[in-house]
Amino acid sequence: MARETKRVGIVGLGLIGGSLGLDLQANGWDVQGFVHRSVTAERAKERGLVSDVSTDPACLAGCDLVILALPIPLLLHPEPSLLEALPAEAVVTDVGSVKQPVLEAWRDRHPRFVASHPMAGTALAGVEAGIKGLFRGRPWIATPDPKTDASALAVVQSLALSLGSHWLTAAAAQHDQAVALISHMPVLVSAALLRAVGDERDPEIRRLALVLASSGFADTTRVGGGNPDLGVAMASTNRGALLRSLAAYRWSLEQLEDAVLQENWPQLQIELKRTQALRPGFLETPDGVSD
Amino acid sequence: MARETKRVGIVGLGLIGGSLGLDLQANGWDVQGFVHRSVTAERAKERGLVSDVSTDPACLAGCDLVILALPIPLLLHPEPSLLEALPAEAVVTDVGSVKQPVLEAWRDRHPRFVASHPMAGTALAGVEAGIKGLFRGRPWIATPDPKTDASALAVVQSLALSLGSHWLTAAAAQHDQAVALISHMPVLVSAALLRAVGDERDPEIRRLALVLASSGFADTTRVGGGNPDLGVAMASTNRGALLRSLAAYRWSLEQLEDAVLQENWPQLQIELKRTQALRPGFLETPDGVSD
């Protein structure tokens, strides 16, 4: 049996990396942070996100596990100095919200790479964002392919379970399509709503819309008013699945619009009863998905 | 000067009517409720929503002000017994979320009718739903037309201000278009999202979507998973404005989709920066709209 993994490297200390650092230290790990800017390193140390932190990738030497908590563009185009510094024996995993491009970028770059995605977040980002307990009760999905090392996958599974996450695995293509449906496409659906109201030409109607908008409008537009960089990263790295989701969405909206156009109120009633019944299934992590 | 208005009749004691009853009693009014079912009357009395309550419209005799807090279909097709019972000298107002059809139904039915719309709500309905302070800090919009009695309008304004609402007036057509944009159209936009995910044919993707959906999806779909009767009432009574809003929405979504299709990421970035900047304007009642 291999010795117990106890030294973890975290590359990037934003919301996900910082939150991992807090929880893993609490669980007894020695947490080595690696960031680009010394000001981030200092603040991460002040906040206690890591046991130690450096701006030199050589700090990752001796890590049994390295978690790449980088923004998608940096994850897909890793710096050569980072690749050279990754210990060949370490398990390497990521936390990106898109899995097919990550697998394509990494499966031949490290023999013990595991593509994974903890579904957790808040509205915040950066070194101030990390919080304790972010992953508890949230899904953590891995997308192994035939080349994935089974023992490395088991290490990532242990990591996820130790943080209180629900563990599941799926094919990368199906993961990316599901995430397009419930996360990436809603960003554009929601942004289009803000855009449509913002483009209203009658200044009096625009004034009234601003005054009358209530919590329902605030909720529906929350993800569409989010971080533009994140939106572009999602759209550009999951473009095919996003376009398929948008096509399904347009068709769906047309059915509702058609009922209004035809004044087919019994049909609209059936449709809205169906969506009312559908929603509760999305509100909680179903039991039984954790191992 | 007319004597101070002190006896108010409230027709219907659901969320809006019941909340009005609680606040108006607290403000020293004698509140007479009128409901259809005796079981509702009993519960309204138990909850203290009114000073007195009856299932006989004759109870409205002697009221200086009558507030019609009825569902839109009943408001647009009032029962003859209610019309007969309304005191000719009383100020009569409504609380419906659509104003043009209400004005058309009521402007020739009562000489002192004022069309108005307090923009307040919760997810609840019925006699259990009424709460104190529902209207505080919320907009209350009246849509007078040339036939509206100016002194009656002043009475409704005093009512709104006494409950802590922000008072404003607008043309009914512009009100209805604004409400379509920020309330009625978002219901269908949000419902179409639930429908699109519910229609996913791959059972594994559907399973993953259910598990992975997070608070962002919950927020975006909240209004689309709401009361179907309310959705149908909104759509059928504000159909023209809703269809115009949906056309603007479709065009708006197409612009975003086109940027993804063309892989024009700088353009998508500009669009999402704009929607990010637009949203805060909708989150709070702007200062200066109250009198």
Coordinates of C-alpha atoms in Angstrom, one line a residue:
Chain A
M1 CA 0.0 0.0 0.0
A2 CA 1.2 3.5 -0.7
R3 CA 1.7 5.8 2.2
E4 CA -1.1 8.1 3.1
T5 CA -1.2 11.3 0.9
K6 CA -0.5 14.2 3.2
R7 CA 1.2 17.0 1.2
V8 CA -1.0 18.8 -1.3
G9 CA -0.1 21.5 -3.8
I10 CA -2.8 24.0 -4.8
V11 CA -2.2 26.0 -8.0
G12 CA -4.2 29.2 -7.7
L13 CA -5.8 30.5 -4.5
G14 CA -9.1 32.1 -5.7
L15 CA -12.5 31.0 -4.5
I16 CA -12.0 27.3 -5.2
G17 CA -8.3 27.0 -4.4
G18 CA -8.5 29.1 -1.2
S19 CA -11.5 27.2 0.0
L20 CA -9.7 23.9 -0.6
G21 CA -6.7 25.2 1.3
L22 CA -8.8 26.0 4.4
D23 CA -10.6 22.7 4.5
L24 CA -7.6 20.5 3.7
Q25 CA -5.5 22.2 6.4
A26 CA -8.4 21.6 8.8
N27 CA -8.3 17.9 7.8
G28 CA -4.6 17.6 8.6
W29 CA -3.0 18.1 5.2
D30 CA 0.2 20.1 4.7
V31 CA -1.0 22.6 2.0
Q32 CA 1.5 24.2 -0.3
G33 CA 0.1 27.1 -2.4
F34 CA 1.6 28.3 -5.7
V35 CA 0.5 31.6 -7.1
H36 CA 1.8 34.0 -9.7
R37 CA 1.9 37.3 -7.8
S38 CA 3.7 37.9 -4.5
V39 CA 0.9 40.2 -3.3
T40 CA -1.5 37.3 -3.6
A41 CA 1.0 35.0 -1.8
E42 CA 1.2 37.4 1.1
R43 CA -2.5 37.8 1.4
A44 CA -3.1 34.0 1.2
K45 CA -0.6 33.5 4.0
E46 CA -2.3 36.3 6.1
R47 CA -5.7 34.7 5.5
G48 CA -4.3 31.3 6.5
L49 CA -5.4 29.7 3.2
V50 CA -2.3 27.6 3.1
S51 CA 0.5 26.2 5.3
D52 CA 3.1 27.7 3.0
V53 CA 2.9 29.6 -0.3
S54 CA 5.4 30.5 -3.1
T55 CA 5.6 32.1 -6.5
D56 CA 8.1 29.5 -7.6
P57 CA 6.6 26.3 -9.1
A58 CA 9.5 24.4 -7.7
C59 CA 7.6 24.5 -4.4
L60 CA 5.3 21.7 -5.7
A61 CA 8.2 19.2 -5.4
G62 CA 7.3 16.5 -2.9
C63 CA 3.5 16.9 -3.3
D64 CA 1.5 13.7 -3.4
L65 CA -1.5 15.5 -4.9
V66 CA -1.6 18.7 -7.0
I67 CA -4.9 20.5 -7.5
L68 CA -5.0 22.9 -10.5
A69 CA -7.4 25.6 -9.3
L70 CA -6.8 27.9 -12.3
P71 CA -9.1 29.9 -14.6
I72 CA -10.1 27.8 -17.6
P73 CA -7.8 29.7 -20.1
L74 CA -4.7 29.2 -18.0
L75 CA -5.7 25.6 -17.3
L76 CA -6.0 24.8 -21.0
H77 CA -2.7 26.5 -21.8
P78 CA -0.5 25.7 -18.8
E79 CA 2.9 27.4 -18.6
P80 CA 5.9 25.1 -19.4
S81 CA 7.4 26.0 -16.0
L82 CA 4.4 24.6 -14.2
L83 CA 4.4 21.4 -16.3
E84 CA 8.0 20.8 -15.5
A85 CA 7.5 21.3 -11.8
L86 CA 4.7 18.7 -11.4
P87 CA 6.0 15.6 -9.7
A88 CA 5.6 12.6 -12.0
E89 CA 4.4 10.4 -9.2
A90 CA 1.8 13.0 -7.9
V91 CA -1.9 12.7 -8.6
V92 CA -2.9 15.8 -10.6
T93 CA -6.5 17.0 -10.8
D94 CA -8.3 20.2 -11.8
V95 CA -11.6 22.0 -10.8
G96 CA -12.7 23.4 -14.2
S97 CA -16.4 23.6 -15.1
V98 CA -15.7 22.2 -18.6
K99 CA -14.2 18.7 -18.9
Q100 CA -13.7 17.7 -22.6
P101 CA -11.2 20.4 -23.4
V102 CA -9.4 19.9 -20.1
L103 CA -9.1 16.1 -20.8
E104 CA -7.8 16.9 -24.3
A105 CA -5.2 19.3 -22.9
W106 CA -4.0 17.2 -20.0
R107 CA -4.5 13.5 -20.7
D108 CA -1.1 13.3 -22.5
R109 CA 0.6 15.8 -20.3
H110 CA 0.6 13.9 -17.0
P111 CA 0.2 10.2 -16.4
R112 CA -1.8 10.5 -13.2
F113 CA -4.2 13.4 -14.3
V114 CA -7.8 13.1 -13.3
A115 CA -10.4 15.6 -14.7
S116 CA -12.8 16.7 -12.0
H117 CA -15.3 19.4 -11.2
P118 CA -16.5 20.4 -7.8
M119 CA -19.9 22.1 -8.4
A120 CA -19.6 24.9 -5.8
G121 CA -19.4 28.6 -5.9
T122 CA -20.3 31.9 -4.5
A123 CA -20.6 35.3 -6.2
L124 CA -17.1 36.2 -5.1
A125 CA -13.7 35.6 -6.7
G126 CA -10.0 36.1 -5.8
V127 CA -7.8 35.6 -2.8
E128 CA -10.4 37.1 -0.5
A129 CA -13.2 34.7 -1.6
G130 CA -12.1 31.4 -0.1
I131 CA -14.3 30.1 2.7
K132 CA -14.6 27.0 4.9
G133 CA -17.0 24.2 4.0
L134 CA -17.7 25.4 0.5
F135 CA -17.8 21.8 -0.9
R136 CA -20.0 20.2 1.8
G137 CA -23.1 18.7 0.4
R138 CA -22.2 19.8 -3.1
P139 CA -21.7 17.4 -6.1
W140 CA -18.1 16.7 -7.1
I141 CA -18.0 15.0 -10.5
A142 CA -15.0 13.3 -12.2
T143 CA -14.9 12.5 -15.9
P144 CA -12.4 9.6 -16.3
D145 CA -11.5 8.3 -19.7
P146 CA -9.9 4.9 -20.6
K147 CA -6.4 6.4 -20.0
T148 CA -7.2 7.6 -16.5
D149 CA -5.2 5.9 -13.7
A150 CA -7.6 4.0 -11.4
S151 CA -5.5 4.6 -8.3
A152 CA -5.3 8.3 -9.1
L153 CA -9.1 8.4 -9.5
A154 CA -9.5 6.8 -6.1
V155 CA -7.3 9.5 -4.5
V156 CA -9.5 12.3 -6.0
Q157 CA -12.6 10.4 -4.8
S158 CA -11.2 10.3 -1.2
L159 CA -10.4 14.0 -1.4
A160 CA -14.0 14.9 -2.5
L161 CA -15.6 12.6 0.2
S162 CA -13.3 14.0 2.9
L163 CA -14.6 17.5 2.1
G164 CA -18.2 16.3 2.4
S165 CA -19.0 16.4 -1.3
H166 CA -21.3 14.0 -3.2
W167 CA -19.0 12.0 -5.5
L168 CA -20.1 10.9 -9.0
T169 CA -18.5 10.1 -12.3
A170 CA -19.7 10.6 -15.9
A171 CA -18.4 10.8 -19.4
A172 CA -16.8 14.2 -20.2
A173 CA -19.2 14.9 -23.1
Q174 CA -22.3 14.2 -21.1
H175 CA -21.0 16.3 -18.2
D176 CA -20.3 19.2 -20.5
Q177 CA -23.8 18.9 -22.1
A178 CA -25.5 18.8 -18.7
V179 CA -23.4 21.8 -17.4
A180 CA -24.3 23.7 -20.6
L181 CA -28.0 23.1 -19.9
I182 CA -28.1 24.1 -16.2
S183 CA -25.3 26.6 -16.0
H184 CA -23.8 28.0 -19.2
M185 CA -27.0 28.4 -21.3
P186 CA -28.9 30.1 -18.4
V187 CA -26.2 32.8 -18.3
L188 CA -27.1 33.8 -21.9
V189 CA -30.9 33.3 -21.3
S190 CA -30.6 35.6 -18.3
A191 CA -28.3 38.1 -19.9
A192 CA -30.7 38.4 -22.9
L193 CA -33.4 39.4 -20.5
L194 CA -31.4 42.4 -19.1
R195 CA -30.4 43.3 -22.7
A196 CA -34.0 43.3 -23.9
V197 CA -35.2 45.6 -21.1
G198 CA -32.1 47.8 -21.5
D199 CA -32.9 48.1 -25.3
E200 CA -36.4 49.4 -24.7
R201 CA -36.7 52.6 -26.7
D202 CA -39.5 54.3 -24.9
P203 CA -37.8 56.2 -22.0
E204 CA -41.0 56.2 -19.9
I205 CA -41.3 52.4 -20.2
R206 CA -37.7 52.0 -19.4
R207 CA -38.1 54.3 -16.3
L208 CA -41.1 52.3 -15.2
A209 CA -39.3 49.0 -15.7
L210 CA -36.4 50.1 -13.5
V211 CA -38.8 51.2 -10.8
L212 CA -41.2 48.3 -10.9
A213 CA -38.6 45.5 -11.2
S214 CA -39.0 43.2 -8.1
S215 CA -37.2 40.3 -6.6
G216 CA -38.5 38.0 -9.3
F217 CA -36.6 40.0 -12.0
A218 CA -33.6 40.2 -9.7
D219 CA -33.5 36.4 -9.4
T220 CA -34.1 35.7 -13.1
T221 CA -31.3 38.1 -14.1
R222 CA -28.7 37.2 -11.4
V223 CA -26.5 34.8 -13.5
G224 CA -26.8 37.1 -16.6
G225 CA -25.4 40.0 -14.6
G226 CA -22.4 38.0 -13.4
N227 CA -18.7 38.0 -14.2
P228 CA -18.2 38.6 -18.0
D229 CA -14.8 36.8 -18.1
L230 CA -16.4 33.7 -16.7
G231 CA -19.3 33.9 -19.2
V232 CA -16.9 34.2 -22.1
A233 CA -14.7 31.4 -20.8
M234 CA -17.7 29.1 -20.4
A235 CA -19.0 29.9 -23.9
S236 CA -15.7 29.6 -25.7
T237 CA -14.7 26.3 -24.1
N238 CA -18.1 24.6 -24.2
R239 CA -19.4 26.2 -27.4
G240 CA -20.8 23.1 -29.1
A241 CA -22.9 22.0 -26.1
L242 CA -23.9 25.6 -25.5
L243 CA -25.2 26.0 -29.0
R244 CA -27.1 22.7 -28.8
S245 CA -28.7 23.9 -25.5
L246 CA -29.6 27.2 -27.0
A247 CA -31.3 25.5 -29.9
A248 CA -33.4 23.4 -27.5
Y249 CA -34.2 26.5 -25.5
R250 CA -35.4 28.5 -28.5
W251 CA -37.7 25.7 -29.5
S252 CA -39.0 25.5 -25.9
L253 CA -39.7 29.2 -25.7
E254 CA -41.4 29.1 -29.1
Q255 CA -43.9 26.5 -27.8
L256 CA -44.9 28.8 -25.0
E257 CA -45.0 31.9 -27.2
D258 CA -47.1 30.0 -29.7
A259 CA -49.7 29.2 -27.0
V260 CA -49.9 33.0 -26.2
L261 CA -50.1 33.8 -29.9
Q262 CA -52.9 31.3 -30.5
E263 CA -54.6 32.4 -27.2
N264 CA -54.5 28.7 -26.3
W265 CA -54.8 29.3 -22.6
P266 CA -55.6 25.6 -21.6
Q267 CA -52.3 24.7 -23.4
L268 CA -50.3 27.4 -21.6
Q269 CA -51.8 26.2 -18.3
I270 CA -50.6 22.7 -19.0
E271 CA -47.2 24.0 -19.9
L272 CA -46.9 26.1 -16.7
K273 CA -48.2 23.2 -14.5
R274 CA -45.4 21.1 -16.0
T275 CA -42.7 23.6 -15.4
Q276 CA -44.0 24.1 -11.8
A277 CA -43.8 20.3 -11.3
L278 CA -40.3 20.1 -12.9
R279 CA -38.5 22.7 -10.8
P280 CA -38.4 21.0 -7.3
G281 CA -36.2 18.2 -8.8
F282 CA -33.5 20.8 -9.4
L283 CA -33.4 22.3 -5.9
E284 CA -31.6 19.8 -3.8
T285 CA -28.9 17.3 -4.3
P286 CA -30.9 14.0 -4.5
D287 CA -30.1 11.4 -1.9
G288 CA -28.1 8.4 -3.0
V289 CA -25.6 10.0 -5.4
S290 CA -22.8 10.0 -2.8
D291 CA -20.8 6.9 -2.3
Chain B
M1 CA -62.7 69.9 3.0
A2 CA -64.2 66.4 3.0
R3 CA -64.1 64.5 6.4
E4 CA -61.2 62.2 6.8
T5 CA -61.7 58.8 5.2
K6 CA -61.9 56.2 8.0
R7 CA -64.0 53.2 6.8
V8 CA -62.5 51.0 4.1
G9 CA -63.9 48.0 2.4
I10 CA -61.6 45.3 1.1
V11 CA -63.0 42.9 -1.5
G12 CA -61.0 39.7 -1.3
L13 CA -58.6 38.8 1.5
G14 CA -55.7 37.0 -0.2
L15 CA -52.1 38.1 0.0
I16 CA -52.8 41.7 -1.1
G17 CA -56.2 42.2 0.5
G18 CA -55.2 40.5 3.8
S19 CA -52.0 42.5 4.0
L20 CA -53.9 45.8 3.4
G21 CA -56.3 44.8 6.2
L22 CA -53.5 44.3 8.7
D23 CA -51.7 47.6 7.9
L24 CA -54.9 49.7 7.6
Q25 CA -56.2 48.6 10.9
A26 CA -52.8 49.4 12.5
N27 CA -53.2 52.9 10.9
G28 CA -56.6 53.4 12.6
W29 CA -59.0 52.5 9.9
D30 CA -62.2 50.6 10.3
V31 CA -61.7 47.7 7.9
Q32 CA -64.7 45.9 6.4
G33 CA -63.8 42.7 4.5
F34 CA -66.0 41.1 1.9
V35 CA -65.3 37.6 0.7
H36 CA -67.3 34.8 -1.1
R37 CA -66.8 31.9 1.2
S38 CA -67.8 31.8 4.9
V39 CA -64.8 29.6 5.7
T40 CA -62.5 32.4 4.3
A41 CA -64.5 34.9 6.4
E42 CA -64.0 32.9 9.5
R43 CA -60.3 32.5 9.0
A44 CA -59.8 36.2 8.1
K45 CA -61.5 37.1 11.4
E46 CA -59.4 34.6 13.3
R47 CA -56.2 36.0 11.8
G48 CA -57.3 39.6 12.6
L49 CA -57.0 40.7 8.9
V50 CA -60.2 42.9 9.2
S51 CA -62.3 44.6 11.8
D52 CA -65.3 42.9 10.4
V53 CA -66.1 40.6 7.6
S54 CA -69.1 39.4 5.6
T55 CA -70.1 37.3 2.6
D56 CA -72.8 39.8 1.8
P57 CA -71.8 42.7 -0.5
A58 CA -74.2 44.9 1.4
C59 CA -71.5 45.2 4.1
L60 CA -69.7 47.7 1.9
A61 CA -72.4 50.3 2.6
G62 CA -70.9 53.3 4.3
C63 CA -67.4 52.7 3.1
D64 CA -65.5 55.8 2.0
L65 CA -63.0 53.7 0.1
V66 CA -63.3 50.3 -1.4
I67 CA -60.3 48.3 -2.5
L68 CA -60.9 45.5 -5.0
A69 CA -58.2 42.9 -4.2
L70 CA -59.6 40.3 -6.5
P71 CA -57.9 37.9 -9.0
I72 CA -57.7 39.5 -12.5
P73 CA -60.5 37.4 -14.0
L74 CA -63.0 38.3 -11.3
L75 CA -61.9 41.9 -11.4
L76 CA -62.5 42.1 -15.2
H77 CA -65.9 40.5 -14.9
P78 CA -67.3 41.7 -11.6
E79 CA -70.5 40.2 -10.3
P80 CA -73.6 42.5 -10.6
S81 CA -74.3 42.2 -6.9
L82 CA -70.8 43.7 -6.1
L83 CA -71.4 46.5 -8.6
E84 CA -74.8 47.3 -7.0
A85 CA -73.3 47.3 -3.5
L86 CA -70.5 49.8 -4.2
P87 CA -71.4 53.2 -2.6
A88 CA -71.6 55.8 -5.4
E89 CA -69.7 58.3 -3.3
A90 CA -66.9 56.0 -2.3
V91 CA -63.5 56.0 -4.0
V92 CA -63.0 52.6 -5.6
T93 CA -59.6 51.2 -6.5
D94 CA -58.0 47.9 -7.5
V95 CA -54.6 46.2 -7.1
G96 CA -54.4 44.3 -10.4
S97 CA -51.0 43.9 -12.2
V98 CA -52.5 44.8 -15.6
K99 CA -54.1 48.2 -16.0
Q100 CA -55.5 48.8 -19.5
P101 CA -58.1 46.0 -19.4
V102 CA -59.0 47.1 -15.8
L103 CA -59.5 50.7 -16.9
E104 CA -61.6 49.5 -19.8
A105 CA -63.7 47.3 -17.6
W106 CA -64.2 49.9 -14.8
R107 CA -64.0 53.5 -16.1
D108 CA -67.7 53.5 -17.0
R109 CA -68.8 51.4 -14.1
H110 CA -68.0 53.7 -11.2
P111 CA -67.5 57.5 -11.3
R112 CA -64.7 57.5 -8.7
F113 CA -62.7 54.5 -9.9
V114 CA -58.9 54.8 -9.8
A115 CA -56.8 52.0 -11.5
S116 CA -53.8 51.2 -9.3
H117 CA -51.1 48.6 -8.8
P118 CA -49.1 48.1 -5.6
M119 CA -45.9 46.1 -6.8
A120 CA -45.6 43.8 -3.8
G121 CA -45.8 40.1 -3.4
T122 CA -44.5 36.9 -1.8
A123 CA -44.7 33.3 -3.1
L124 CA -47.8 32.8 -1.0
A125 CA -51.5 33.2 -1.8
G126 CA -54.8 32.9 0.0
V127 CA -56.2 33.9 3.4
E128 CA -53.1 32.7 5.2
A129 CA -50.7 34.8 3.1
G130 CA -51.4 38.4 4.3
I131 CA -48.6 39.9 6.3
K132 CA -47.8 43.3 7.9
G133 CA -45.6 45.8 6.1
L134 CA -45.9 44.2 2.7
F135 CA -46.1 47.6 0.9
R136 CA -43.4 49.4 2.7
G137 CA -40.7 50.7 0.4
R138 CA -42.4 49.1 -2.7
P139 CA -43.7 51.1 -5.7
W140 CA -47.4 51.8 -5.9
I141 CA -48.4 53.0 -9.4
A142 CA -51.7 54.5 -10.5
T143 CA -52.7 54.8 -14.1
P144 CA -55.3 57.7 -14.3
D145 CA -56.9 58.6 -17.6
P146 CA -58.7 61.8 -18.5
K147 CA -61.9 60.5 -16.9
T148 CA -60.3 59.8 -13.5
D149 CA -61.6 61.9 -10.6
A150 CA -58.7 64.0 -9.3
S151 CA -59.9 63.9 -5.7
A152 CA -60.3 60.1 -5.8
L153 CA -56.8 59.8 -7.2
A154 CA -55.6 61.9 -4.2
V155 CA -57.3 59.5 -1.8
V156 CA -55.5 56.5 -3.3
Q157 CA -52.2 58.4 -3.2
S158 CA -52.7 59.1 0.5
L159 CA -53.5 55.4 1.0
A160 CA -50.3 54.3 -0.7
L161 CA -48.1 56.8 1.1
S162 CA -49.6 55.9 4.5
L163 CA -48.5 52.3 3.9
G164 CA -44.9 53.4 3.1
S165 CA -45.1 52.8 -0.6
H166 CA -43.4 54.9 -3.3
W167 CA -46.1 56.6 -5.3
L168 CA -46.0 57.1 -9.0
T169 CA -48.4 57.6 -11.9
A170 CA -48.1 56.5 -15.5
A171 CA -50.2 55.9 -18.6
A172 CA -51.9 52.4 -18.4
A173 CA -50.4 51.3 -21.8
Q174 CA -46.8 52.2 -20.7
H175 CA -47.4 50.5 -17.3
D176 CA -48.6 47.3 -18.9
Q177 CA -45.6 47.3 -21.3
A178 CA -43.1 47.8 -18.5
V179 CA -44.8 45.1 -16.4
A180 CA -44.7 42.7 -19.4
L181 CA -40.9 43.4 -19.7
I182 CA -39.9 42.9 -16.1
S183 CA -42.6 40.5 -14.8
H184 CA -44.8 38.7 -17.4
M185 CA -42.2 38.0 -20.0
P186 CA -39.6 36.7 -17.5
V187 CA -42.1 34.1 -16.4
L188 CA -42.1 32.5 -19.9
V189 CA -38.3 33.0 -20.3
S190 CA -37.8 31.2 -17.1
A191 CA -40.4 28.5 -17.7
A192 CA -38.8 27.8 -21.1
L193 CA -35.5 27.0 -19.3
L194 CA -37.2 24.4 -17.1
R195 CA -38.9 23.0 -20.2
A196 CA -35.7 22.8 -22.3
V197 CA -33.9 20.8 -19.5
G198 CA -37.0 18.6 -18.9
D199 CA -37.1 17.7 -22.6
E200 CA -33.5 16.6 -22.7
R201 CA -33.6 13.1 -24.3
D202 CA -30.4 11.6 -23.0
P203 CA -31.3 10.1 -19.6
E204 CA -27.7 10.3 -18.4
I205 CA -27.5 14.1 -19.3
R206 CA -30.9 14.6 -17.6
R207 CA -29.7 12.8 -14.5
L208 CA -26.5 14.9 -14.4
A209 CA -28.5 18.1 -14.9
L210 CA -30.7 17.3 -11.9
V211 CA -27.7 16.6 -9.7
L212 CA -25.5 19.5 -10.9
A213 CA -28.1 22.3 -10.9
S214 CA -27.0 24.9 -8.4
S215 CA -28.4 28.0 -6.8
G216 CA -27.9 29.9 -10.1
F217 CA -30.3 27.5 -11.9
A218 CA -32.7 27.7 -8.9
D219 CA -32.8 31.5 -9.1
T220 CA -33.1 31.7 -12.9
T221 CA -36.1 29.3 -12.8
R222 CA -38.0 30.6 -9.8
V223 CA -40.6 32.7 -11.6
G224 CA -41.0 30.0 -14.3
G225 CA -41.9 27.4 -11.6
G226 CA -44.5 29.7 -10.0
N227 CA -48.3 29.6 -9.9
P228 CA -49.7 28.5 -13.3
D229 CA -53.0 30.3 -12.8
L230 CA -51.2 33.6 -12.3
G231 CA -49.1 33.0 -15.3
V232 CA -52.1 32.4 -17.5
A233 CA -54.0 35.4 -16.1
M234 CA -51.0 37.6 -16.8
A235 CA -50.5 36.3 -20.4
S236 CA -54.2 36.4 -21.3
T237 CA -54.8 39.9 -20.0
N238 CA -51.6 41.5 -21.1
R239 CA -51.1 39.5 -24.4
G240 CA -50.2 42.3 -26.7
A241 CA -47.4 43.7 -24.5
L242 CA -46.2 40.2 -23.7
L243 CA -45.9 39.3 -27.3
R244 CA -44.0 42.6 -28.1
S245 CA -41.7 41.8 -25.1
L246 CA -41.1 38.3 -26.3
A247 CA -40.1 39.5 -29.8
A248 CA -37.6 41.9 -28.2
Y249 CA -36.3 39.1 -26.1
R250 CA -35.9 36.7 -29.0
W251 CA -33.9 39.3 -30.9
S252 CA -31.8 40.0 -27.9
L253 CA -31.0 36.3 -27.3
E254 CA -30.1 35.9 -31.0
Q255 CA -27.5 38.6 -30.7
L256 CA -25.8 36.7 -27.9
E257 CA -26.1 33.4 -29.7
D258 CA -24.7 34.9 -32.9
A259 CA -21.6 36.0 -31.0
V260 CA -21.1 32.4 -29.8
L261 CA -21.8 31.0 -33.3
Q262 CA -19.3 33.4 -34.9
E263 CA -16.8 32.8 -32.1
N264 CA -16.7 36.5 -31.6
W265 CA -15.5 36.5 -28.0
P266 CA -14.6 40.2 -27.8
Q267 CA -18.3 40.9 -28.8
L268 CA -19.7 38.5 -26.2
Q269 CA -17.4 40.1 -23.6
I270 CA -18.8 43.6 -24.5
E271 CA -22.4 42.2 -24.3
L272 CA -21.8 40.5 -20.9
K273 CA -20.1 43.6 -19.5
R274 CA -23.1 45.6 -20.6
T275 CA -25.6 43.2 -18.9
Q276 CA -23.4 43.2 -15.8
A277 CA -23.6 47.0 -15.7
L278 CA -27.4 47.1 -16.4
R279 CA -28.5 44.8 -13.6
P280 CA -27.8 47.0 -10.5
G281 CA -30.3 49.6 -11.7
F282 CA -33.1 47.0 -11.3
L283 CA -32.2 45.9 -7.8
E284 CA -33.5 48.8 -5.6
T285 CA -36.3 51.3 -5.8
P286 CA -34.5 54.4 -7.0
D287 CA -34.6 57.4 -4.6
G288 CA -36.8 60.3 -5.5
V289 CA -39.8 58.4 -6.9
S290 CA -41.8 58.8 -3.7
D291 CA -43.6 62.0 -3.1

